[in-house]
Amino acid sequence: MNELADQVPDDGERNSMTKDSRTAAVRARSVAKSFGATKALRAVDLDLMPGEVHALLGGNGAGKTTLVKILLGAMRPDKGTIEVAGAPADFRSVRDAISAGIFPIYQHLSQFPDLTVRENLAAFSLGMAKGLFAPRAMPSDAVMQGWLGDVGLPVSLDALCRELSTGEMQLLEIARASAQDARVLVLDEPTAALTHTESEVLLATIDTLRRKGTAILFISHKLDEVVAIADRITVIRDGHCAIAGAPAAQLSAPEIVLAMVGKDVQPITRISPHAGEVVAQISGLRMRPEAKPVEFSVARGEIVGLAGIIGSGADQIACAIAGGIRPLSGGVHIGGHTIPAGQRKAAVAAGIGFVPTDRHADGVFNILGVVHNTSAASLSSNVRWGLVNTGGEHMAAHDILQRIGLHPFRMDYEAANFSGGNQQKLVVARNLLIDGLNLLVMSEPTRGVDVAARRAIHEIVLEASEAGVAVIVASSDIDELLSICHRILVVQNHEIKGAFERGADRQHVIGALAGAAA
């Protein structure tokens, strides 16, 4: 694979090393970075060893994203050093890091969707050719099939990338990097949008690459995956290393969580019973011609879960209920009034809040500040005689963001300056400020956020429920739904296939999901 491959530890050594004399694929020492008065990193150390998976964990805003950007050349440190295979490195761009063999595999994939697999592989390979006289020949089909085989991706070279599943696109991304003899792969939340089966395939591919000598930086909020795949773990909290490259076998999940958040995070046990009148009636909602219409109601204070694997249609049903997309037929009735289908503005006027699946594309206004992001759905309440009451707008945003624990608590920041979990808090806060909020619809509300942010968002959902708001949560995370919902509806092929009341056996719900996925 590369010159470090012969230093790969065997299985007996892998989780037993406390001091390592091998040459690190990448070594960071005393890395520090500040943004104004905010210290994002404070003298952080990190060693990425050949043939190891090193998990990087931390709460949203802890500093891990800043560290990764520095390792990838997207950002320069204020202090500290980076070494690659023992030699000093001074990355001034992502291209510099890639040239040194450090390849990012982003959570938001970077293929050309309307090109074939062959064209995507060739474009990346030719684009990485170095030097004026570097070879520019198109890789042969046999070579490219070999690259796909190395990562276990059985797709045709003629397939368009937009026809691939998310898991297949993730593997294609890894194949492109592996073909360039990657020294280090940096995987940012690689399984966040994958099905369980796709995640298992990806983790098996990571294990294969590890055994071939690749150093892998694995960034994930899924502790079960981290415990299963990682050789070493680093946890960053408030810019410091709370755990610095400790062998994974020596750490328990509670210890990791404690290091991430600085306190124990207890599971939610309070779920208030609901006995309110029906707030929303979903009638005849049909998303596909072949699907049966979706019919259910949500009572005041009730939390209803829509459980479905990715592709089941649960997220689309949620989006249609909130007015984000137009169904083929049917709609939502609130207070005796029918909400015009596919009209988000009308849904907001009826008191329907919506937290979409993709906060980056549909939820956050990156170039706007915190206050405008938070007040976007309730601006009319702060307008008098055509003028915006900026003081009232700021106060409302301040109060709700303090309640949900925005971190860092900076009202002068743009949304782009926050981590994913804190951006999600901005989207949730915006919806809680909707005048006369009757129904809060959330799709994958905690995807890609850390344990503390997940707990905070769940607390917000429960507070809304206790205040009499009806809530619909669409999620592929069954444990999330079991922990906060009064009812769970199982979705397959854009229709409801089963229903469970609170307290249902986890295995029964999983069995229903498995049956729906079969």
Tab-separated table of N, CA and C in Angstrom, residues 322-323 343-353:
chain	number	residue	atom	x	y	z
A	322	ALA	N	-45.505	18.854	6.664
A	322	ALA	CA	-45.060	20.196	7.025
A	322	ALA	C	-45.157	21.190	5.877
A	323	GLY	N	-45.635	20.731	4.704
A	323	GLY	CA	-45.787	21.637	3.574
A	323	GLY	C	-44.533	21.831	2.752
A	343	GLN	N	-47.424	23.915	0.525
A	343	GLN	CA	-47.227	25.350	0.742
A	343	GLN	C	-46.700	25.580	2.153
A	344	ARG	N	-45.386	25.724	2.241
A	344	ARG	CA	-44.752	25.874	3.553
A	344	ARG	C	-45.230	27.142	4.277
A	345	LYS	N	-45.434	28.210	3.505
A	345	LYS	CA	-45.890	29.453	4.120
A	345	LYS	C	-47.241	29.272	4.796
A	346	ALA	N	-48.150	28.561	4.121
A	346	ALA	CA	-49.475	28.309	4.704
A	346	ALA	C	-49.367	27.412	5.929
A	347	ALA	N	-48.424	26.455	5.886
A	347	ALA	CA	-48.228	25.561	7.024
A	347	ALA	C	-47.724	26.339	8.239
A	348	VAL	N	-46.790	27.268	8.018
A	348	VAL	CA	-46.285	28.097	9.121
A	348	VAL	C	-47.419	28.930	9.709
A	349	ALA	N	-48.251	29.486	8.832
A	349	ALA	CA	-49.383	30.300	9.297
A	349	ALA	C	-50.344	29.478	10.145
A	350	ALA	N	-50.417	28.165	9.873
A	350	ALA	CA	-51.288	27.276	10.645
A	350	ALA	C	-50.591	26.758	11.906
A	351	GLY	N	-49.364	27.180	12.129
A	351	GLY	CA	-48.645	26.769	13.333
A	351	GLY	C	-47.928	25.442	13.198
A	352	ILE	N	-47.440	25.126	11.989
A	352	ILE	CA	-46.696	23.876	11.777
A	352	ILE	C	-45.211	24.195	11.628
A	353	GLY	N	-44.408	23.723	12.555
A	353	GLY	CA	-42.966	23.888	12.473
A	353	GLY	C	-42.336	22.693	11.780
